[in-house]
JSON list of C-alpha atoms in Angstrom, two decimals:
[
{"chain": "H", "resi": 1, "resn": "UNK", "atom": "CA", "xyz": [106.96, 95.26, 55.18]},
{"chain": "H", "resi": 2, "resn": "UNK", "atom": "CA", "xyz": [104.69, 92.88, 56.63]},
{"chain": "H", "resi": 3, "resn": "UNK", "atom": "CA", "xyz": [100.89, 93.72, 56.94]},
{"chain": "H", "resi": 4, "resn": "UNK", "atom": "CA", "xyz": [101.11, 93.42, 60.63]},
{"chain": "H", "resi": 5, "resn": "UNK", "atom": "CA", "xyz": [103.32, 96.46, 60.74]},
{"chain": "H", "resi": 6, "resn": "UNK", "atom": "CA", "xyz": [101.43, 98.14, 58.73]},
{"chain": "H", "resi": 7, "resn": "UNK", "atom": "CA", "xyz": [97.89, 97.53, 60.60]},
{"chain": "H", "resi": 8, "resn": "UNK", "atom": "CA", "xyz": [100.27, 98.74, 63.67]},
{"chain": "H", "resi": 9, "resn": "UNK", "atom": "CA", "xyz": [100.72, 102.10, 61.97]},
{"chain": "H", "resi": 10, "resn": "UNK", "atom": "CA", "xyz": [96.88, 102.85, 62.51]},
{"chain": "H", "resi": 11, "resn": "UNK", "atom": "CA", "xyz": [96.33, 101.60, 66.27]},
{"chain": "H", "resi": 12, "resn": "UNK", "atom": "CA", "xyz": [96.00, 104.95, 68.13]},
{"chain": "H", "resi": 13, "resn": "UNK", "atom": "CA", "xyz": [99.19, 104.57, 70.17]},
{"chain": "H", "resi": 14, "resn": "UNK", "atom": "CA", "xyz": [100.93, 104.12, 67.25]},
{"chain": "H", "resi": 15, "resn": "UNK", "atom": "CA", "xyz": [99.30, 107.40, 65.30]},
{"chain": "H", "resi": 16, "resn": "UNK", "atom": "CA", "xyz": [100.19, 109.39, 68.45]},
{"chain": "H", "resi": 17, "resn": "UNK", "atom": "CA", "xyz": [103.86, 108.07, 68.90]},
{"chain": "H", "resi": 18, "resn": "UNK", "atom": "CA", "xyz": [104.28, 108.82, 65.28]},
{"chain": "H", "resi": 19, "resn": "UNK", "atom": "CA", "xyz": [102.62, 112.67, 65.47]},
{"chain": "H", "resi": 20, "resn": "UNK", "atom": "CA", "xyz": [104.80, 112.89, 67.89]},
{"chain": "H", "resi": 21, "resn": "UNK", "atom": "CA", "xyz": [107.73, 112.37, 65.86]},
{"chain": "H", "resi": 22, "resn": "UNK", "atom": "CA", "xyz": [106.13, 114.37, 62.69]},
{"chain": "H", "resi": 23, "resn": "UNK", "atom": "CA", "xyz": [104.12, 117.71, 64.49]},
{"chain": "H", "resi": 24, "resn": "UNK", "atom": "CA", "xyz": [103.77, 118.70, 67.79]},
{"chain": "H", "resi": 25, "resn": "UNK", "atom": "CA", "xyz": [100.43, 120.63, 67.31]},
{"chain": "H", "resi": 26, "resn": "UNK", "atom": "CA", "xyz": [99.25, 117.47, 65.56]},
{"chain": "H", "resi": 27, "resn": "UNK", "atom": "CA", "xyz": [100.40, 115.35, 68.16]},
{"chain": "H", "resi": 28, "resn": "UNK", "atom": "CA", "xyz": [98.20, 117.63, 70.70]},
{"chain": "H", "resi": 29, "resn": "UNK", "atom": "CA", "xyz": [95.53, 118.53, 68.40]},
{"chain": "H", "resi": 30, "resn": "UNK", "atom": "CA", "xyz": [95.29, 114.12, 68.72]},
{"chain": "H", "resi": 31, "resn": "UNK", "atom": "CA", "xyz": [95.47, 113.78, 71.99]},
{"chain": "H", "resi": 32, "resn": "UNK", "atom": "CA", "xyz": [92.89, 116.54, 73.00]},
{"chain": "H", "resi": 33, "resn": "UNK", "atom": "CA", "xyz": [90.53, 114.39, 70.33]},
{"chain": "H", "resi": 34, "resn": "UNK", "atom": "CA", "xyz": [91.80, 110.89, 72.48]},
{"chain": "H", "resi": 35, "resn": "UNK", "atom": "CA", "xyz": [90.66, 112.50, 75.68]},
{"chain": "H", "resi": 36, "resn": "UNK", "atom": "CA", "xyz": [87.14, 114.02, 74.17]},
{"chain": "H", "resi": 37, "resn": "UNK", "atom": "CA", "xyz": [86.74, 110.56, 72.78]},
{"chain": "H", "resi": 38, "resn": "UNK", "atom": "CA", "xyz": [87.37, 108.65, 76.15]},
{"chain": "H", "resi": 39, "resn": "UNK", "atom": "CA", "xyz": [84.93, 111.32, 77.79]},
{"chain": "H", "resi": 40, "resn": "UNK", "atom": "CA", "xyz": [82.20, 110.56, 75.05]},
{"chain": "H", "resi": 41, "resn": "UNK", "atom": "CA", "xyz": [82.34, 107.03, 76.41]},
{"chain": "H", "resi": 42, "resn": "UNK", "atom": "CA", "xyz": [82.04, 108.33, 79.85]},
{"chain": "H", "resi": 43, "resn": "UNK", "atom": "CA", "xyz": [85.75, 107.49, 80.90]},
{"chain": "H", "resi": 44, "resn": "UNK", "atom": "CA", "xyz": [84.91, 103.31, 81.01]},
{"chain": "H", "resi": 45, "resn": "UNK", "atom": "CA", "xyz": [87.25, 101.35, 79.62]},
{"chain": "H", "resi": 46, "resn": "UNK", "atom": "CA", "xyz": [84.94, 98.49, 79.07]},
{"chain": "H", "resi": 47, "resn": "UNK", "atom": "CA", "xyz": [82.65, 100.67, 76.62]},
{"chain": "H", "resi": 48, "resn": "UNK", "atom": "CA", "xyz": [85.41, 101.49, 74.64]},
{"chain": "H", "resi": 49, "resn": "UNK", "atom": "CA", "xyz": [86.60, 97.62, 74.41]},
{"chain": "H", "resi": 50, "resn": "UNK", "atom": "CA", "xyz": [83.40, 96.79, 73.27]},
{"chain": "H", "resi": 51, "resn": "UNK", "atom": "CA", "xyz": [81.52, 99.57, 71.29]},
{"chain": "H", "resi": 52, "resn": "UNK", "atom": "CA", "xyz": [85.42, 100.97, 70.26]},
{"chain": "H", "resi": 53, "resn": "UNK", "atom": "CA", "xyz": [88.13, 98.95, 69.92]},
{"chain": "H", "resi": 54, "resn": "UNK", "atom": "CA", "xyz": [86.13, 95.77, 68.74]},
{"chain": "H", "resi": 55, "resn": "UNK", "atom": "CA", "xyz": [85.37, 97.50, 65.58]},
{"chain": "H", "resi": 56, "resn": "UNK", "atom": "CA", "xyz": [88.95, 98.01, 64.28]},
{"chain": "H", "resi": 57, "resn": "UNK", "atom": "CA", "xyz": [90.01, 94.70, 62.08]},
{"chain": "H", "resi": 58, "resn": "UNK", "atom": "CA", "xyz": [93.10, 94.27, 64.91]},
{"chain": "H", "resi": 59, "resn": "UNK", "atom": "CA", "xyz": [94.61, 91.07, 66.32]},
{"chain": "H", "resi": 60, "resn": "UNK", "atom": "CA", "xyz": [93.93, 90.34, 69.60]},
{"chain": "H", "resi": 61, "resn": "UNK", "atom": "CA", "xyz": [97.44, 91.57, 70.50]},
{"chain": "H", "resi": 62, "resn": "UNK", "atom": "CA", "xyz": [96.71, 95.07, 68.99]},
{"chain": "H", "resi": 63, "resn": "UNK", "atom": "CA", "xyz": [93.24, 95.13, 70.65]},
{"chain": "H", "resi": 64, "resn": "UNK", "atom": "CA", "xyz": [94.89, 94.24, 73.89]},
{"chain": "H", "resi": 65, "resn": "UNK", "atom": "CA", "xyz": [97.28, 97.24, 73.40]},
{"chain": "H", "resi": 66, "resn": "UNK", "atom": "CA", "xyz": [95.26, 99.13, 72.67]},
{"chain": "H", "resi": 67, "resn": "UNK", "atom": "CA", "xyz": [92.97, 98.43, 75.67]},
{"chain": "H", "resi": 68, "resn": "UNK", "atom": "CA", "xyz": [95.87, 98.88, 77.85]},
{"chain": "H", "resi": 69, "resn": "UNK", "atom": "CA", "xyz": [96.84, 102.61, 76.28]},
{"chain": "H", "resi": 70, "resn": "UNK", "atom": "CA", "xyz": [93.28, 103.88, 76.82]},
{"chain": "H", "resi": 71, "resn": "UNK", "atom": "CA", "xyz": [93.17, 101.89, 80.13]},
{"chain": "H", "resi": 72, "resn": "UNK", "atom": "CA", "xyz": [96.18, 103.94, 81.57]},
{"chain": "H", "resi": 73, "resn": "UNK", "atom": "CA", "xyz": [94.83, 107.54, 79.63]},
{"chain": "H", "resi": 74, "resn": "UNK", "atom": "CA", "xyz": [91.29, 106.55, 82.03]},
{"chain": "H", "resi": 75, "resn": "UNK", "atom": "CA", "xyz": [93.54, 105.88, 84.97]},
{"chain": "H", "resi": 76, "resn": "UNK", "atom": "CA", "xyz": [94.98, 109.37, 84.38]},
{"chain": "H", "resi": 77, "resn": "UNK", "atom": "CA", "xyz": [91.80, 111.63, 83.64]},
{"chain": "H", "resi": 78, "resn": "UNK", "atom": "CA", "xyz": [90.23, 110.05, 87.11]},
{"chain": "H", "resi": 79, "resn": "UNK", "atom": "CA", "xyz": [93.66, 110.46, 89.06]},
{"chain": "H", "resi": 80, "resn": "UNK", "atom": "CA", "xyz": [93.65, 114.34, 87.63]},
{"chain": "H", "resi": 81, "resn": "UNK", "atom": "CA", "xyz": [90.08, 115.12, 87.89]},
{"chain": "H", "resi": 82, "resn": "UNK", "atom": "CA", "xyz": [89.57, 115.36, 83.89]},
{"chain": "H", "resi": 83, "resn": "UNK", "atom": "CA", "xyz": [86.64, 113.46, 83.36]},
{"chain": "H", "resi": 84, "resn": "UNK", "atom": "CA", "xyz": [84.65, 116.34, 82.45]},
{"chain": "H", "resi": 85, "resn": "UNK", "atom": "CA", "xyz": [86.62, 118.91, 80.93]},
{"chain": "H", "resi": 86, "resn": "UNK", "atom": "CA", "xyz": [90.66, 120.03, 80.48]},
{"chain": "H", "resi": 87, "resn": "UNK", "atom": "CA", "xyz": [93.95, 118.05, 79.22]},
{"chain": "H", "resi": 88, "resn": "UNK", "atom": "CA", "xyz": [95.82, 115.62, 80.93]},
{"chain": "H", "resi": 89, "resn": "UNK", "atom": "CA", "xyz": [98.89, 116.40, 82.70]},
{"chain": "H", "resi": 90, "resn": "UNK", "atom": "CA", "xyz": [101.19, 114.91, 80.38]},
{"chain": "H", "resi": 91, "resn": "UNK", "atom": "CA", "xyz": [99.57, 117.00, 77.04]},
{"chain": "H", "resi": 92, "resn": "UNK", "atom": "CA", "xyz": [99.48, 120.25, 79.63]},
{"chain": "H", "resi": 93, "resn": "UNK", "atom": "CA", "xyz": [103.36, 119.59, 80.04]},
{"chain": "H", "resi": 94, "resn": "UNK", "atom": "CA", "xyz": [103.95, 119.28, 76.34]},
{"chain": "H", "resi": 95, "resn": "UNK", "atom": "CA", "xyz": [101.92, 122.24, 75.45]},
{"chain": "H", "resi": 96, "resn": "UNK", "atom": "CA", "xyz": [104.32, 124.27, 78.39]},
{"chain": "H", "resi": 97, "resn": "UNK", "atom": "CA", "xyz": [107.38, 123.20, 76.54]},
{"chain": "H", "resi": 98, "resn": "UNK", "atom": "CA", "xyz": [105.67, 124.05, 72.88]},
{"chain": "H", "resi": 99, "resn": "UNK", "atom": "CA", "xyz": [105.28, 127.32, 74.48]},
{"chain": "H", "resi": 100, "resn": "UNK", "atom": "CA", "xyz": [108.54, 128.03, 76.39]},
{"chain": "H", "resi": 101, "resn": "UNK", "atom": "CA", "xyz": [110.23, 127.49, 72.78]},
{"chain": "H", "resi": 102, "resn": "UNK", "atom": "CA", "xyz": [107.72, 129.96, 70.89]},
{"chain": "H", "resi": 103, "resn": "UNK", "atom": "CA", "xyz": [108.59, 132.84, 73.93]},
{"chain": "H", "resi": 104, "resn": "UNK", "atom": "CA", "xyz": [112.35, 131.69, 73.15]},
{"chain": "H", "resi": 105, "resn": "UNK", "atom": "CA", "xyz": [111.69, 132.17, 69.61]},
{"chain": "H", "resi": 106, "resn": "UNK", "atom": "CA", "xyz": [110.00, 135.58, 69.55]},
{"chain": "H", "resi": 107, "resn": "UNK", "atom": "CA", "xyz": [113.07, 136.95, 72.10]},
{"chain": "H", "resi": 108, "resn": "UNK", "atom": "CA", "xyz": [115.33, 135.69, 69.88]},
{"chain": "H", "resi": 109, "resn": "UNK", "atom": "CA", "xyz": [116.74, 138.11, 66.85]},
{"chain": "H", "resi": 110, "resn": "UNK", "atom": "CA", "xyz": [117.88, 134.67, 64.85]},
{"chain": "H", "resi": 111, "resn": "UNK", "atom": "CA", "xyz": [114.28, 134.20, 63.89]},
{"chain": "H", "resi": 112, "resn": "UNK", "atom": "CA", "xyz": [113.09, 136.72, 62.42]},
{"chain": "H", "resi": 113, "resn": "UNK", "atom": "CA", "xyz": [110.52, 134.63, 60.07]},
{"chain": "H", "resi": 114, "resn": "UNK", "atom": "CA", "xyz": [109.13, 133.26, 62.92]},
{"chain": "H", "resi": 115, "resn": "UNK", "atom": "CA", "xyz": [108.77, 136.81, 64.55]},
{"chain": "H", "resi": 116, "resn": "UNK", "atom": "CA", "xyz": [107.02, 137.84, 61.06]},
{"chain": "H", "resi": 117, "resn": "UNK", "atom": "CA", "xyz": [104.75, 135.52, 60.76]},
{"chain": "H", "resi": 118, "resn": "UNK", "atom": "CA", "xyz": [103.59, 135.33, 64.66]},
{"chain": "H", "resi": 119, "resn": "UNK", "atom": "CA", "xyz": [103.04, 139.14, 64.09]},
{"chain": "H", "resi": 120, "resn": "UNK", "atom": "CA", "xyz": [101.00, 138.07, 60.57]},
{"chain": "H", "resi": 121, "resn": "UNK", "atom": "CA", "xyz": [98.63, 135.96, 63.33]},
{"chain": "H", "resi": 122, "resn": "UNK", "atom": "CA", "xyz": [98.65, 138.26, 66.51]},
{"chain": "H", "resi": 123, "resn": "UNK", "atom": "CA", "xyz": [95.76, 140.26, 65.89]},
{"chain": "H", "resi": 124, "resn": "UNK", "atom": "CA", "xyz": [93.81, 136.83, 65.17]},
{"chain": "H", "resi": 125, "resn": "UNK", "atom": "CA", "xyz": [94.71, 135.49, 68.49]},
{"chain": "H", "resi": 126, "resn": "UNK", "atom": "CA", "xyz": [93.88, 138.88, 70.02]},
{"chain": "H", "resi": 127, "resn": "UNK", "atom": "CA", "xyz": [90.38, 138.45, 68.48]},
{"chain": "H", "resi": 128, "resn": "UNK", "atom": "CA", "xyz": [90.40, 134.82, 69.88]},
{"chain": "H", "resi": 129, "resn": "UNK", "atom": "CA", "xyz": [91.59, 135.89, 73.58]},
{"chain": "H", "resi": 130, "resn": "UNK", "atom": "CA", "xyz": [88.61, 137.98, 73.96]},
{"chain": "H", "resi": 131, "resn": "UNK", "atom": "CA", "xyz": [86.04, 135.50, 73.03]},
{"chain": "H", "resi": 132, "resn": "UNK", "atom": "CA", "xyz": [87.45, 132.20, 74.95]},
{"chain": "H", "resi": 133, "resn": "UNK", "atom": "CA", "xyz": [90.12, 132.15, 77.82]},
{"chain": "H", "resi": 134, "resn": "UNK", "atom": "CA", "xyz": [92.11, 134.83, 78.69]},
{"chain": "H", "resi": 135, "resn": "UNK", "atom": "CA", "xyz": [94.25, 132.80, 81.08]},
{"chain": "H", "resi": 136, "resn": "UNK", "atom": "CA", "xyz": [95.28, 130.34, 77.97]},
{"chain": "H", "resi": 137, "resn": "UNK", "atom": "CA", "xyz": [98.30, 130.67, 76.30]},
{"chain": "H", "resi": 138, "resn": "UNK", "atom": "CA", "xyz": [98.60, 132.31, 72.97]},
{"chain": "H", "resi": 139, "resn": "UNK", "atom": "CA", "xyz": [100.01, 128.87, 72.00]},
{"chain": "H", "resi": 140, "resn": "UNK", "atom": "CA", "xyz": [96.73, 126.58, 72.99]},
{"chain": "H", "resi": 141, "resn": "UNK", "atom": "CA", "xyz": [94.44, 130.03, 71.88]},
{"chain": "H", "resi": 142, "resn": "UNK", "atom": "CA", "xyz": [95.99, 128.89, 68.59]},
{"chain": "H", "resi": 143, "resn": "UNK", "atom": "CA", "xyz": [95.39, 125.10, 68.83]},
{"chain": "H", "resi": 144, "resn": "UNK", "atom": "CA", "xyz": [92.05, 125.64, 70.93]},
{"chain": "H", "resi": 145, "resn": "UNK", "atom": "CA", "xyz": [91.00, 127.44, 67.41]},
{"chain": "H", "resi": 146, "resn": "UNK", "atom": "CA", "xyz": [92.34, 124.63, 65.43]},
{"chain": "H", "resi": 147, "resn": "UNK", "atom": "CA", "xyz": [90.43, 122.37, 67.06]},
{"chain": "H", "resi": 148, "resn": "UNK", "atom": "CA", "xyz": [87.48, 123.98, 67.03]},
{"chain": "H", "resi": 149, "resn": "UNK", "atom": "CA", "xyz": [87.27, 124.22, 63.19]},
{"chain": "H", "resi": 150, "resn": "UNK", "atom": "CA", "xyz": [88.36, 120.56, 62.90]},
{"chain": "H", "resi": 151, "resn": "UNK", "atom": "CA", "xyz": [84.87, 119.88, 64.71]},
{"chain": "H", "resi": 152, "resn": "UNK", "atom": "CA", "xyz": [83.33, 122.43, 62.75]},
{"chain": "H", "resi": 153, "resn": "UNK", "atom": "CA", "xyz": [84.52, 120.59, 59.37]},
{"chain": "H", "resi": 154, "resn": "UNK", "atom": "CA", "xyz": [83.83, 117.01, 60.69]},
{"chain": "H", "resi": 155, "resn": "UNK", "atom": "CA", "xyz": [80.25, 118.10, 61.68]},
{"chain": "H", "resi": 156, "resn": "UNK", "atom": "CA", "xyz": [80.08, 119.46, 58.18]},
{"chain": "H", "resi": 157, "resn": "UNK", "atom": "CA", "xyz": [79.24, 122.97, 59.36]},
{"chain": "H", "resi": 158, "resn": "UNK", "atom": "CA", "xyz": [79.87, 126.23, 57.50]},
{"chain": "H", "resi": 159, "resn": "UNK", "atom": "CA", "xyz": [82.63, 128.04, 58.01]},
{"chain": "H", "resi": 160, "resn": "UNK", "atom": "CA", "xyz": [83.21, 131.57, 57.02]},
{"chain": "H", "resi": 161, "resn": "UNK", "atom": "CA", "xyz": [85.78, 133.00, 54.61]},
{"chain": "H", "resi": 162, "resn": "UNK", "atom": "CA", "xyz": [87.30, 135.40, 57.75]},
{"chain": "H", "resi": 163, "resn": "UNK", "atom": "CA", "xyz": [87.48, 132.15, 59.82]},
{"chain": "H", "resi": 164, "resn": "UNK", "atom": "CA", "xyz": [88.68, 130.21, 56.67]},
{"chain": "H", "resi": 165, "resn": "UNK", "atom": "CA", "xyz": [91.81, 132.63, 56.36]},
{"chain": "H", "resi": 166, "resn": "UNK", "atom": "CA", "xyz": [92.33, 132.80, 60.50]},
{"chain": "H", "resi": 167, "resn": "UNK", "atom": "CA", "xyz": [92.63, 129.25, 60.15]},
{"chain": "H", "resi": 168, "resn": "UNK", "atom": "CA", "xyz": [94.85, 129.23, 57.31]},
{"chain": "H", "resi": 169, "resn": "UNK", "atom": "CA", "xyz": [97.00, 131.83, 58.89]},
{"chain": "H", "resi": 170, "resn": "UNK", "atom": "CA", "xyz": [97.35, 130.50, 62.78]},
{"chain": "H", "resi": 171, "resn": "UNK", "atom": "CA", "xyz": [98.00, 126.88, 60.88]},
{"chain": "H", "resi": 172, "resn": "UNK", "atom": "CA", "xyz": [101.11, 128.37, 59.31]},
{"chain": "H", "resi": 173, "resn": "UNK", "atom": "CA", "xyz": [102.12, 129.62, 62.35]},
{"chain": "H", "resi": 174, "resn": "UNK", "atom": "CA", "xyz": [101.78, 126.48, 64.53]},
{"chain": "H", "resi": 175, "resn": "UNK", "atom": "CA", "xyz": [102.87, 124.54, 61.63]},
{"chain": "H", "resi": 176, "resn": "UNK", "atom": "CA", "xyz": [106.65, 126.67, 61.24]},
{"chain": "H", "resi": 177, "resn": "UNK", "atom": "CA", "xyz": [106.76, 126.82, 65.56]},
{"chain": "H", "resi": 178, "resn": "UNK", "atom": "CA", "xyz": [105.91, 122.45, 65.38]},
{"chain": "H", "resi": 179, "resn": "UNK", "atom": "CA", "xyz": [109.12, 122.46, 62.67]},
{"chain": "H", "resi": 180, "resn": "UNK", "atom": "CA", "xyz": [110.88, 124.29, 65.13]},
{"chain": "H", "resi": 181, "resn": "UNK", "atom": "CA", "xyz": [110.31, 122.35, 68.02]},
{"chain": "H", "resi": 182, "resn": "UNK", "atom": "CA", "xyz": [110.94, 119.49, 66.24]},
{"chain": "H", "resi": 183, "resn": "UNK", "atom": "CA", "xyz": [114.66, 120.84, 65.09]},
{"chain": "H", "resi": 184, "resn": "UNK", "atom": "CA", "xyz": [114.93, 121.78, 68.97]},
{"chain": "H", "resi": 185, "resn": "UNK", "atom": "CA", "xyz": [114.76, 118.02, 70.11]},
{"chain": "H", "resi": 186, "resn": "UNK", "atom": "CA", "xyz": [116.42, 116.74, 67.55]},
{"chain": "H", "resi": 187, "resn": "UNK", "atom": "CA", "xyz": [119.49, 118.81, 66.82]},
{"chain": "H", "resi": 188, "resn": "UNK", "atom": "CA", "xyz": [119.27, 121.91, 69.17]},
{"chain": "H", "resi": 189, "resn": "UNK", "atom": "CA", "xyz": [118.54, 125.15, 68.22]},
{"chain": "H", "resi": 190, "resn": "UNK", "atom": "CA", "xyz": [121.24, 127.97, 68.75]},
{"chain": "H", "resi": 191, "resn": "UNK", "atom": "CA", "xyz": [119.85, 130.76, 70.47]},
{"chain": "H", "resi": 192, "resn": "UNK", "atom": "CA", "xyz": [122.05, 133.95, 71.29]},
{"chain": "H", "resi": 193, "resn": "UNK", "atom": "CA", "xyz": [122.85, 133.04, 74.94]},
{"chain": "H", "resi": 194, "resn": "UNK", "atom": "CA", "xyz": [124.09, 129.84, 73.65]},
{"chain": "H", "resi": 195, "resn": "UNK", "atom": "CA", "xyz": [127.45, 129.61, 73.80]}
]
């Protein structure tokens, strides 16, 4: 393969298409980081040309795509109101559909080591639900805690051993429910009202 392709690989349209392809909750666990990102350069796209983009070792081309992708992500946090805070539209969408299949999942009796381990993580997401958004789904209470610790780690912040295992439990979890969804768009899973 030719180095362009692989330089291609790392441009941050490419990382997301290809999350998307690999993980779900790593797909949206990167796209909530995309929109923090364009907020930290206070939604203008001509910041993040210049202090962002211009410091990757692109071609133009790539830079130019790349311009465009965060272009049309800026478009969409002002046309939403999401400047400030919350998910775009599209990533609120994907998250509904991440969630429809876990309810799917846990009503299902074909599952039942999905059912197991979501019971392993329930009381941790109970824990969660009291101390950030009741309103959230137990889904993004999950990935809302994943995140957080990501930030934790990249700010080099301790982390205790309770948290530590929370973490290593609800990524399990998110991690068999991404495989899942995955196997749903790509063959179908059979549920028992499937005929």
């Amino acid at each position: 393969m030719s180095d362009s392709y692989h330089k291609k690989v790392f441009v941050p349209m490419y990382i997301a298409q290809q999350l998307r392809k690999k993980s779900i909750a790593e797909y949206l666990l990167y796209m909530w980081q995309v929109e923090d990102l364009i907020r930290a350069y206070r939604c203008s796209l001509s910041r993040i040309k210049h202090e962002y983009i211009e410091k990757f070792d692109y071609t133009p081309e790539q830079k130019a795509e790349m311009a465009d992708w965060y272009g049309n992500l800026i478009r969409m946090m002002n046309e939403e109101g999401k400047r400030e805070k919350g998910h775009l539209q599209i990533n609120i969408g994907t998250l509904q559909d991440v969630n429809d299949l876990h309810l799917r999942l846990l009503q299902s009796t074909k599952f039942p080591f999905y059912n197991a381990e979501y019971y392993r993580v329930l009381p941790f997401i109970v824990e969660l639900r009291k101390k950030g958004d009741q309103k959230a789904s137990e889904i993004e209470t999950c990935l809302d805690a994943l995140y957080g610790v990501m930030f934790l780690r990249l700010q080099h912040k301790t982390i205790s051993p309770e948290t530590e295992h929370a973490i290593k439990e609800i990524s399990t979890f998110i991690g068999m429910l991404s495989d899942y969804y995955l196997k749903d768009e790509t063959e179908g899973l059979k549920f028992e009202d499937d005929l």
